[in-house]
Amino acid sequence: MLLFFLYAVGVMSKSFVLLFLLLPLLSSCAYLRIDPMNVLVRSDVIDSAADEKRILAKARLDRTEDGRVRVIYVAGSPYERGYQQGVLLRQEIKDNIGYIHDQAIKKFHFEELFDEAFTRMVPYIPVEHIEEMRGLAHGARMPLKVILRMHILADIGEWGGKKKIKDVIKQQMKGIDLGTSCSNLGAQEGATVDGKLYAVRILDWGLHRISRLHEYALITVGIPDQGVPYANIGWAGYLGSVSGMNAKGITIGEMGYGDPPGETLQGTPMPFMLRDVMTYAKDLSDVRRILRDTVGTNSYAFLMTDGKTGEGELYVKDRNRFLAFPPNTDVRDHKEHLPAIQNIVYGGHYNELMTDLLSKYRGEISPQLLMNTIIPQIIMKSNFQNVIYSPTDLQFWVSNAQNKDSLAADAPYSFFDFKKALDDYRRFLLNH
């Protein structure tokens, strides 16, 4: 009996030792089965497949009538809207945002730049925008840090050695002039051929020379659980706003405005400030309040219009001040002087040329004249996107650069009836 007991103990000991040696391998196999990008692992909003199905049922994809521009419809909380875009456009977002991120890291050589910049900005970014980016990352199955970094890229030039970074960017863009860029105008009744209000947003932004943004143009029609429905005119995977219109007839346009002292990254990134305008502004007084009260970073000029009143205003905002210029007033600031033109507000890279052209064509301005005559003369060599808004009708036309070597002004314009699209989407939601 004693011999049998000792034998049994020996066998058990060998089995225990073998099991002990195999445990790390068994654990490794188990870990290999874990998907760290699975939404049920990452999300504190989606708890089940049923939750995910319910959220995705509210979203859909479409295109403009001419088929040139992708349109996505999203609704719900910020996280839900981000998740919907992430899932429905997963491959496009990976290709677009992933490529920009890789190029940025390659050019700047170290990732710490982006993380340093983000920690400066994050106290000033509303939680809803963080949640929407989180939802986008979860839906697209991408690392959250990649999404966060790419949404601060527009402001990142202000961190640590600004001038040096600008020189690097200039080299990347092969000598494109990166001075005060973009142009905007608003032509009211008395300046247009049909008495309607038209606004123009010219985006002169050479980033498409080092990215694939031009391949992923996107109009996002969003119905937030709180706020005003909006049409964000941008690109797959980019949630910030630089062009767009909301359901109250507010249009947005921005342009860089020099390098005054005091610029900093410790403020709200400009594209998120404009998202707030689109989501919460119902008139120009709301626009002024949002721009004035938001802690800024860099120096920008903005031109916003209101389709309900048929008016537009020009604004200058930097870290330390906010200026508003109503129609029919001279714009004077530092060395800038834009003479008043009756019923027109304007500003841009070529101010003197804009003054001459808009004075010449005052009373004749139409979407076709803007497309064919005015816009082609006032763009820069980095012309990336042009939008012509009809705010009263909630409609717009958009053109995008077709490739790295072309101009948006040379591309055809795609028409979008935001009012009709919004009405159709609301009916879709009622049936789902």
GROMACS .gro file of C-alpha atoms in nm:
model
  432
    1MET     CA    1   0.000   0.000   0.000
    2LEU     CA    2   0.282   0.239   0.086
    3LEU     CA    3   0.450   0.170  -0.248
    4PHE     CA    4   0.123   0.235  -0.434
    5PHE     CA    5   0.076   0.564  -0.247
    6LEU     CA    6   0.426   0.683  -0.330
    7TYR     CA    7   0.374   0.588  -0.695
    8ALA     CA    8   0.044   0.775  -0.710
    9VAL     CA    9   0.198   1.084  -0.553
   10GLY     CA   10   0.480   1.068  -0.803
   11VAL     CA   11   0.241   1.048  -1.097
   12MET     CA   12   0.032   1.337  -0.960
   13SER     CA   13   0.346   1.541  -0.904
   14LYS     CA   14   0.455   1.488  -1.260
   15SER     CA   15   0.106   1.582  -1.384
   16PHE     CA   16   0.107   1.898  -1.170
   17VAL     CA   17   0.448   1.996  -1.301
   18LEU     CA   18   0.334   1.934  -1.658
   19LEU     CA   19   0.018   2.137  -1.601
   20PHE     CA   20   0.223   2.415  -1.443
   21LEU     CA   21   0.450   2.423  -1.747
   22LEU     CA   22   0.155   2.425  -1.989
   23LEU     CA   23  -0.042   2.702  -1.815
   24PRO     CA   24   0.141   2.992  -1.986
   25LEU     CA   25   0.081   2.830  -2.323
   26LEU     CA   26  -0.284   2.771  -2.248
   27SER     CA   27  -0.316   3.130  -2.128
   28SER     CA   28  -0.146   3.261  -2.441
   29CYS     CA   29  -0.390   3.069  -2.658
   30ALA     CA   30  -0.677   3.218  -2.460
   31TYR     CA   31  -0.539   3.568  -2.502
   32LEU     CA   32  -0.506   3.513  -2.875
   33ARG     CA   33  -0.882   3.462  -2.888
   34ILE     CA   34  -0.945   3.805  -2.733
   35ASP     CA   35  -1.026   4.079  -2.985
   36PRO     CA   36  -0.916   4.409  -2.825
   37MET     CA   37  -1.105   4.608  -3.092
   38ASN     CA   38  -1.438   4.437  -3.020
   39VAL     CA   39  -1.696   4.698  -2.925
   40LEU     CA   40  -1.817   4.492  -2.628
   41VAL     CA   41  -1.464   4.509  -2.486
   42ARG     CA   42  -1.413   4.881  -2.551
   43SER     CA   43  -1.752   5.046  -2.510
   44ASP     CA   44  -1.941   5.151  -2.199
   45VAL     CA   45  -2.242   5.239  -2.417
   46ILE     CA   46  -2.298   4.921  -2.619
   47ASP     CA   47  -2.357   4.620  -2.391
   48SER     CA   48  -2.495   4.370  -2.639
   49ALA     CA   49  -2.546   4.283  -3.004
   50ALA     CA   50  -2.902   4.409  -2.965
   51ASP     CA   51  -2.773   4.752  -2.854
   52GLU     CA   52  -2.545   4.768  -3.156
   53LYS     CA   53  -2.824   4.667  -3.394
   54ARG     CA   54  -3.058   4.932  -3.251
   55ILE     CA   55  -2.795   5.207  -3.291
   56LEU     CA   56  -2.696   5.110  -3.645
   57ALA     CA   57  -3.060   5.086  -3.758
   58LYS     CA   58  -3.082   5.466  -3.734
   59ALA     CA   59  -2.804   5.530  -3.989
   60ARG     CA   60  -2.787   5.494  -4.365
   61LEU     CA   61  -2.564   5.569  -4.664
   62ASP     CA   62  -2.641   5.748  -4.990
   63ARG     CA   63  -2.478   5.970  -5.252
   64THR     CA   64  -2.549   6.308  -5.409
   65GLU     CA   65  -2.770   6.293  -5.717
   66ASP     CA   66  -2.470   6.299  -5.949
   67GLY     CA   67  -2.305   6.016  -5.754
   68ARG     CA   68  -1.983   6.211  -5.689
   69VAL     CA   69  -2.005   6.264  -5.312
   70ARG     CA   70  -2.088   6.009  -5.045
   71VAL     CA   71  -2.362   6.108  -4.799
   72ILE     CA   72  -2.408   5.950  -4.456
   73TYR     CA   73  -2.708   6.000  -4.227
   74VAL     CA   74  -2.654   5.963  -3.852
   75ALA     CA   75  -2.873   6.025  -3.548
   76GLY     CA   76  -2.867   5.995  -3.170
   77SER     CA   77  -2.612   6.070  -2.900
   78PRO     CA   78  -2.260   6.186  -2.990
   79TYR     CA   79  -2.123   5.835  -2.927
   80GLU     CA   80  -2.396   5.677  -3.141
   81ARG     CA   81  -2.339   5.914  -3.433
   82GLY     CA   82  -1.966   5.851  -3.421
   83TYR     CA   83  -2.018   5.475  -3.400
   84GLN     CA   84  -2.260   5.478  -3.693
   85GLN     CA   85  -2.010   5.651  -3.919
   86GLY     CA   86  -1.731   5.427  -3.795
   87VAL     CA   87  -1.916   5.107  -3.886
   88LEU     CA   88  -2.078   5.218  -4.212
   89LEU     CA   89  -1.757   5.373  -4.348
   90ARG     CA   90  -1.504   5.152  -4.170
   91GLN     CA   91  -1.273   5.078  -4.461
   92GLU     CA   92  -1.285   5.435  -4.596
   93ILE     CA   93  -1.197   5.572  -4.252
   94LYS     CA   94  -0.911   5.328  -4.206
   95ASP     CA   95  -0.773   5.416  -4.548
   96ASN     CA   96  -0.819   5.792  -4.508
   97ILE     CA   97  -0.742   5.870  -4.144
   98GLY     CA   98  -0.490   5.588  -4.115
   99TYR     CA   99  -0.295   5.718  -4.413
  100ILE     CA  100  -0.289   6.078  -4.284
  101HIS     CA  101  -0.172   5.956  -3.944
  102ASP     CA  102   0.108   5.748  -4.097
  103GLN     CA  103   0.219   6.040  -4.313
  104ALA     CA  104   0.213   6.282  -4.020
  105ILE     CA  105   0.419   6.050  -3.801
  106LYS     CA  106   0.663   5.993  -4.087
  107LYS     CA  107   0.709   6.365  -4.147
  108PHE     CA  108   0.729   6.480  -3.785
  109HIS     CA  109   0.931   6.172  -3.678
  110PHE     CA  110   0.791   6.136  -3.328
  111GLU     CA  111   0.445   6.065  -3.190
  112GLU     CA  112   0.495   6.260  -2.869
  113LEU     CA  113   0.421   6.582  -3.059
  114PHE     CA  114   0.058   6.482  -3.106
  115ASP     CA  115   0.011   6.359  -2.750
  116GLU     CA  116   0.166   6.675  -2.605
  117ALA     CA  117  -0.068   6.886  -2.817
  118PHE     CA  118  -0.374   6.683  -2.726
  119THR     CA  119  -0.313   6.710  -2.351
  120ARG     CA  120  -0.305   7.089  -2.390
  121MET     CA  121  -0.636   7.096  -2.577
  122VAL     CA  122  -0.837   6.826  -2.403
  123PRO     CA  123  -0.953   7.041  -2.108
  124TYR     CA  124  -1.118   7.273  -2.362
  125ILE     CA  125  -1.281   7.010  -2.584
  126PRO     CA  126  -1.645   6.949  -2.487
  127VAL     CA  127  -1.712   6.593  -2.370
  128GLU     CA  128  -1.962   6.537  -2.652
  129HIS     CA  129  -1.683   6.569  -2.911
  130ILE     CA  130  -1.461   6.327  -2.718
  131GLU     CA  131  -1.749   6.081  -2.705
  132GLU     CA  132  -1.818   6.115  -3.079
  133MET     CA  133  -1.450   6.048  -3.155
  134ARG     CA  134  -1.460   5.750  -2.918
  135GLY     CA  135  -1.766   5.613  -3.099
  136LEU     CA  136  -1.594   5.664  -3.434
  137ALA     CA  137  -1.283   5.476  -3.316
  138HIS     CA  138  -1.494   5.188  -3.182
  139GLY     CA  139  -1.705   5.163  -3.496
  140ALA     CA  140  -1.406   5.185  -3.732
  141ARG     CA  141  -1.209   4.939  -3.514
  142MET     CA  142  -0.918   5.179  -3.493
  143PRO     CA  143  -0.700   5.289  -3.198
  144LEU     CA  144  -0.859   5.584  -3.023
  145LYS     CA  145  -0.526   5.770  -3.016
  146VAL     CA  146  -0.517   5.779  -3.397
  147ILE     CA  147  -0.863   5.939  -3.415
  148LEU     CA  148  -0.780   6.191  -3.142
  149ARG     CA  149  -0.449   6.291  -3.300
  150MET     CA  150  -0.597   6.354  -3.643
  151HIS     CA  151  -0.868   6.580  -3.503
  152ILE     CA  152  -0.613   6.824  -3.361
  153LEU     CA  153  -0.393   6.831  -3.671
  154ALA     CA  154  -0.536   7.162  -3.792
  155ASP     CA  155  -0.415   7.340  -3.475
  156ILE     CA  156  -0.101   7.144  -3.401
  157GLY     CA  157   0.135   7.392  -3.568
  158GLU     CA  158   0.117   7.611  -3.258
  159TRP     CA  159   0.303   7.366  -3.034
  160GLY     CA  160   0.678   7.380  -2.967
  161GLY     CA  161   0.867   7.556  -3.243
  162LYS     CA  162   0.576   7.683  -3.448
  163LYS     CA  163   0.783   7.844  -3.720
  164LYS     CA  164   0.997   7.536  -3.764
  165ILE     CA  165   0.690   7.317  -3.796
  166LYS     CA  166   0.541   7.553  -4.052
  167ASP     CA  167   0.861   7.528  -4.255
  168VAL     CA  168   0.833   7.150  -4.246
  169ILE     CA  169   0.472   7.167  -4.364
  170LYS     CA  170   0.570   7.402  -4.646
  171GLN     CA  171   0.830   7.154  -4.761
  172GLN     CA  172   0.573   6.879  -4.749
  173MET     CA  173   0.340   7.079  -4.965
  174LYS     CA  174   0.613   7.153  -5.218
  175GLY     CA  175   0.628   7.526  -5.184
  176ILE     CA  176   0.259   7.608  -5.166
  177ASP     CA  177   0.201   7.953  -5.016
  178LEU     CA  178   0.070   7.901  -4.663
  179GLY     CA  179   0.006   8.263  -4.575
  180THR     CA  180  -0.337   8.382  -4.467
  181SER     CA  181  -0.550   8.137  -4.657
  182CYS     CA  182  -0.906   8.069  -4.771
  183SER     CA  183  -1.170   8.321  -4.877
  184ASN     CA  184  -1.534   8.376  -4.789
  185LEU     CA  185  -1.817   8.604  -4.896
  186GLY     CA  186  -2.185   8.661  -4.840
  187ALA     CA  187  -2.402   8.838  -5.098
  188GLN     CA  188  -2.741   8.958  -4.979
  189GLU     CA  189  -3.054   9.097  -5.144
  190GLY     CA  190  -2.952   9.388  -5.364
  191ALA     CA  191  -2.623   9.222  -5.455
  192THR     CA  192  -2.763   8.904  -5.613
  193VAL     CA  193  -2.948   8.863  -5.941
  194ASP     CA  194  -3.253   8.697  -5.784
  195GLY     CA  195  -3.259   8.868  -5.442
  196LYS     CA  196  -3.157   8.551  -5.257
  197LEU     CA  197  -2.872   8.527  -5.006
  198TYR     CA  198  -2.570   8.334  -5.130
  199ALA     CA  199  -2.255   8.255  -4.933
  200VAL     CA  200  -1.922   8.118  -5.052
  201ARG     CA  201  -1.667   7.920  -4.857
  202ILE     CA  202  -1.332   7.866  -5.036
  203LEU     CA  203  -1.102   7.619  -4.862
  204ASP     CA  204  -0.743   7.670  -4.974
  205TRP     CA  205  -0.574   7.393  -4.781
  206GLY     CA  206  -0.281   7.207  -4.932
  207LEU     CA  207  -0.317   6.904  -4.706
  208HIS     CA  208  -0.457   6.702  -4.994
  209ARG     CA  209  -0.108   6.714  -5.149
  210ILE     CA  210   0.019   6.484  -4.871
  211SER     CA  211  -0.301   6.291  -4.795
  212ARG     CA  212  -0.588   6.103  -4.957
  213LEU     CA  213  -0.863   6.330  -4.827
  214HIS     CA  214  -0.975   6.415  -5.181
  215GLU     CA  215  -1.068   6.048  -5.233
  216TYR     CA  216  -1.308   6.045  -4.938
  217ALA     CA  217  -1.531   6.353  -4.966
  218LEU     CA  218  -1.833   6.315  -4.739
  219ILE     CA  219  -2.149   6.503  -4.646
  220THR     CA  220  -2.273   6.406  -4.300
  221VAL     CA  221  -2.639   6.478  -4.227
  222GLY     CA  222  -2.675   6.456  -3.852
  223ILE     CA  223  -2.973   6.472  -3.618
  224PRO     CA  224  -2.831   6.505  -3.265
  225ASP     CA  225  -3.029   6.408  -2.958
  226GLN     CA  226  -2.971   6.766  -2.841
  227GLY     CA  227  -2.924   7.060  -3.077
  228VAL     CA  228  -2.991   7.154  -3.437
  229PRO     CA  229  -2.965   6.909  -3.730
  230TYR     CA  230  -2.666   6.982  -3.953
  231ALA     CA  231  -2.491   6.901  -4.280
  232ASN     CA  232  -2.117   6.874  -4.221
  233ILE     CA  233  -1.925   6.904  -4.550
  234GLY     CA  234  -1.597   6.721  -4.503
  235TRP     CA  235  -1.435   6.379  -4.534
  236ALA     CA  236  -1.478   6.024  -4.406
  237GLY     CA  237  -1.360   5.990  -4.049
  238TYR     CA  238  -1.324   6.363  -3.980
  239LEU     CA  239  -1.584   6.489  -3.733
  240GLY     CA  240  -1.471   6.851  -3.702
  241SER     CA  241  -1.630   7.122  -3.917
  242VAL     CA  242  -1.470   7.367  -4.156
  243SER     CA  243  -1.763   7.384  -4.400
  244GLY     CA  244  -2.130   7.322  -4.336
  245MET     CA  245  -2.488   7.437  -4.280
  246ASN     CA  246  -2.748   7.370  -4.015
  247ALA     CA  247  -3.126   7.336  -4.034
  248LYS     CA  248  -3.173   7.693  -3.908
  249GLY     CA  249  -2.997   7.830  -4.217
  250ILE     CA  250  -2.665   7.909  -4.047
  251THR     CA  251  -2.362   7.857  -4.274
  252ILE     CA  252  -1.997   7.849  -4.168
  253GLY     CA  253  -1.670   7.954  -4.329
  254GLU     CA  254  -1.324   8.013  -4.182
  255MET     CA  255  -0.981   8.136  -4.283
  256GLY     CA  256  -0.642   8.168  -4.120
  257TYR     CA  257  -0.568   8.519  -3.999
  258GLY     CA  258  -0.199   8.583  -3.934
  259ASP     CA  259   0.013   8.501  -3.631
  260PRO     CA  260  -0.052   8.753  -3.351
  261PRO     CA  261   0.117   8.717  -3.011
  262GLY     CA  262  -0.049   8.486  -2.762
  263GLU     CA  263  -0.142   8.200  -2.992
  264THR     CA  264  -0.155   7.874  -2.795
  265LEU     CA  265  -0.285   7.520  -2.801
  266GLN     CA  266  -0.458   7.566  -2.466
  267GLY     CA  267  -0.803   7.623  -2.611
  268THR     CA  268  -1.080   7.463  -2.815
  269PRO     CA  269  -0.966   7.338  -3.157
  270MET     CA  270  -1.125   7.551  -3.428
  271PRO     CA  271  -1.309   7.262  -3.603
  272PHE     CA  272  -1.488   7.173  -3.279
  273MET     CA  273  -1.579   7.536  -3.214
  274LEU     CA  274  -1.746   7.539  -3.556
  275ARG     CA  275  -1.922   7.210  -3.479
  276ASP     CA  276  -2.070   7.389  -3.177
  277VAL     CA  277  -2.186   7.671  -3.404
  278MET     CA  278  -2.360   7.424  -3.635
  279THR     CA  279  -2.515   7.228  -3.348
  280TYR     CA  280  -2.630   7.511  -3.123
  281ALA     CA  281  -2.663   7.835  -3.326
  282LYS     CA  282  -3.014   7.933  -3.432
  283ASP     CA  283  -2.926   8.286  -3.542
  284LEU     CA  284  -2.628   8.519  -3.573
  285SER     CA  285  -2.657   8.630  -3.210
  286ASP     CA  286  -2.597   8.266  -3.111
  287VAL     CA  287  -2.300   8.255  -3.350
  288ARG     CA  288  -2.148   8.563  -3.188
  289ARG     CA  289  -2.202   8.423  -2.839
  290ILE     CA  290  -2.041   8.086  -2.917
  291LEU     CA  291  -1.740   8.239  -3.091
  292ARG     CA  292  -1.693   8.506  -2.823
  293ASP     CA  293  -1.725   8.272  -2.523
  294THR     CA  294  -1.517   7.981  -2.654
  295VAL     CA  295  -1.153   7.982  -2.544
  296GLY     CA  296  -0.961   8.013  -2.871
  297THR     CA  297  -0.624   7.889  -2.990
  298ASN     CA  298  -0.497   8.042  -3.315
  299SER     CA  299  -0.609   8.351  -3.500
  300TYR     CA  300  -0.898   8.302  -3.744
  301ALA     CA  301  -1.148   8.504  -3.941
  302PHE     CA  302  -1.499   8.363  -3.990
  303LEU     CA  303  -1.788   8.448  -4.219
  304MET     CA  304  -2.131   8.319  -4.116
  305THR     CA  305  -2.471   8.379  -4.274
  306ASP     CA  306  -2.830   8.332  -4.160
  307GLY     CA  307  -3.085   8.227  -4.420
  308LYS     CA  308  -3.378   8.339  -4.205
  309THR     CA  309  -3.275   8.706  -4.201
  310GLY     CA  310  -3.079   8.702  -4.529
  311GLU     CA  311  -2.773   8.853  -4.361
  312GLY     CA  312  -2.410   8.764  -4.305
  313GLU     CA  313  -2.134   8.887  -4.074
  314LEU     CA  314  -1.754   8.873  -4.067
  315TYR     CA  315  -1.575   8.791  -3.741
  316VAL     CA  316  -1.214   8.800  -3.621
  317LYS     CA  317  -1.121   8.583  -3.324
  318ASP     CA  318  -0.792   8.508  -3.158
  319ARG     CA  319  -0.683   8.421  -2.808
  320ASN     CA  320  -0.741   8.768  -2.667
  321ARG     CA  321  -1.021   8.929  -2.865
  322PHE     CA  322  -1.338   8.890  -3.068
  323LEU     CA  323  -1.450   9.140  -3.334
  324ALA     CA  324  -1.777   9.141  -3.530
  325PHE     CA  325  -1.831   9.330  -3.857
  326PRO     CA  326  -2.192   9.360  -3.980
  327PRO     CA  327  -2.280   9.424  -4.346
  328ASN     CA  328  -2.212   9.762  -4.509
  329THR     CA  329  -1.923   9.855  -4.280
  330ASP     CA  330  -1.555   9.901  -4.351
  331VAL     CA  331  -1.339   9.627  -4.203
  332ARG     CA  332  -1.026   9.774  -4.049
  333ASP     CA  333  -0.786   9.573  -3.836
  334HIS     CA  334  -0.409   9.620  -3.813
  335LYS     CA  335  -0.293   9.641  -4.175
  336GLU     CA  336  -0.615   9.497  -4.318
  337HIS     CA  337  -0.873   9.718  -4.487
  338LEU     CA  338  -1.176   9.585  -4.669
  339PRO     CA  339  -1.387   9.873  -4.807
  340ALA     CA  340  -1.759   9.833  -4.753
  341ILE     CA  341  -1.959   9.703  -5.050
  342GLN     CA  342  -2.332   9.748  -5.017
  343ASN     CA  343  -2.508   9.422  -4.918
  344ILE     CA  344  -2.186   9.217  -4.931
  345VAL     CA  345  -1.955   9.087  -4.660
  346TYR     CA  346  -1.624   8.937  -4.764
  347GLY     CA  347  -1.262   8.861  -4.680
  348GLY     CA  348  -0.983   8.636  -4.795
  349HIS     CA  349  -0.635   8.589  -4.929
  350TYR     CA  350  -0.670   8.835  -5.218
  351ASN     CA  351  -0.869   9.116  -5.054
  352GLU     CA  352  -0.804   9.385  -5.317
  353LEU     CA  353  -0.903   9.151  -5.599
  354MET     CA  354  -1.217   9.051  -5.409
  355THR     CA  355  -1.306   9.417  -5.360
  356ASP     CA  356  -1.276   9.483  -5.734
  357LEU     CA  357  -1.464   9.172  -5.847
  358LEU     CA  358  -1.750   9.199  -5.599
  359SER     CA  359  -1.793   9.570  -5.670
  360LYS     CA  360  -1.800   9.498  -6.044
  361TYR     CA  361  -2.054   9.217  -6.021
  362ARG     CA  362  -2.269   9.357  -5.742
  363GLY     CA  363  -2.634   9.301  -5.842
  364GLU     CA  364  -2.544   9.018  -6.081
  365ILE     CA  365  -2.421   8.754  -5.838
  366SER     CA  366  -2.564   8.406  -5.889
  367PRO     CA  367  -2.441   8.053  -5.819
  368GLN     CA  368  -2.332   8.019  -6.182
  369LEU     CA  369  -2.141   8.349  -6.180
  370LEU     CA  370  -1.971   8.246  -5.857
  371MET     CA  371  -1.874   7.905  -5.998
  372ASN     CA  372  -1.757   8.018  -6.339
  373THR     CA  373  -1.621   8.370  -6.290
  374ILE     CA  374  -1.559   8.486  -5.933
  375ILE     CA  375  -1.430   8.179  -5.748
  376PRO     CA  376  -1.171   8.079  -6.012
  377GLN     CA  377  -1.010   8.424  -5.981
  378ILE     CA  378  -0.976   8.438  -5.601
  379ILE     CA  379  -0.857   8.086  -5.516
  380MET     CA  380  -0.501   7.996  -5.416
  381LYS     CA  381  -0.289   7.721  -5.570
  382SER     CA  382  -0.389   7.499  -5.277
  383ASN     CA  383  -0.763   7.518  -5.357
  384PHE     CA  384  -0.910   7.203  -5.205
  385GLN     CA  385  -1.283   7.259  -5.160
  386ASN     CA  386  -1.542   7.520  -5.259
  387VAL     CA  387  -1.896   7.550  -5.127
  388ILE     CA  388  -2.172   7.782  -5.249
  389TYR     CA  389  -2.456   7.803  -4.999
  390SER     CA  390  -2.818   7.902  -5.054
  391PRO     CA  391  -2.906   7.935  -4.684
  392THR     CA  392  -3.270   8.039  -4.727
  393ASP     CA  393  -3.343   7.729  -4.936
  394LEU     CA  394  -3.116   7.503  -4.724
  395GLN     CA  395  -2.927   7.398  -5.036
  396PHE     CA  396  -2.563   7.408  -5.145
  397TRP     CA  397  -2.318   7.317  -5.420
  398VAL     CA  398  -1.977   7.166  -5.339
  399SER     CA  399  -1.668   7.095  -5.548
  400ASN     CA  400  -1.361   6.902  -5.433
  401ALA     CA  401  -1.012   6.867  -5.579
  402GLN     CA  402  -1.007   6.545  -5.779
  403ASN     CA  403  -0.643   6.455  -5.716
  404LYS     CA  404  -0.320   6.588  -5.566
  405ASP     CA  405  -0.243   6.805  -5.867
  406SER     CA  406  -0.586   6.957  -5.943
  407LEU     CA  407  -0.791   7.248  -5.808
  408ALA     CA  408  -1.141   7.225  -5.665
  409ALA     CA  409  -1.239   7.520  -5.886
  410ASP     CA  410  -1.173   7.306  -6.193
  411ALA     CA  411  -1.395   7.022  -6.072
  412PRO     CA  412  -1.772   6.995  -6.129
  413TYR     CA  413  -2.002   7.107  -5.849
  414SER     CA  414  -2.236   6.859  -5.680
  415PHE     CA  415  -2.576   6.992  -5.575
  416PHE     CA  416  -2.727   6.893  -5.240
  417ASP     CA  417  -3.077   6.976  -5.119
  418PHE     CA  418  -3.026   6.962  -4.743
  419LYS     CA  419  -3.389   7.042  -4.663
  420LYS     CA  420  -3.523   6.755  -4.873
  421ALA     CA  421  -3.255   6.517  -4.746
  422LEU     CA  422  -3.338   6.606  -4.386
  423ASP     CA  423  -3.713   6.560  -4.442
  424ASP     CA  424  -3.655   6.222  -4.606
  425TYR     CA  425  -3.426   6.112  -4.323
  426ARG     CA  426  -3.678   6.208  -4.058
  427ARG     CA  427  -3.936   5.991  -4.232
  428PHE     CA  428  -3.682   5.708  -4.246
  429LEU     CA  429  -3.630   5.733  -3.868
  430LEU     CA  430  -4.003   5.726  -3.802
  431ASN     CA  431  -4.030   5.399  -3.995
  432HIS     CA  432  -3.739   5.242  -3.807
   0.00000   0.00000   0.00000
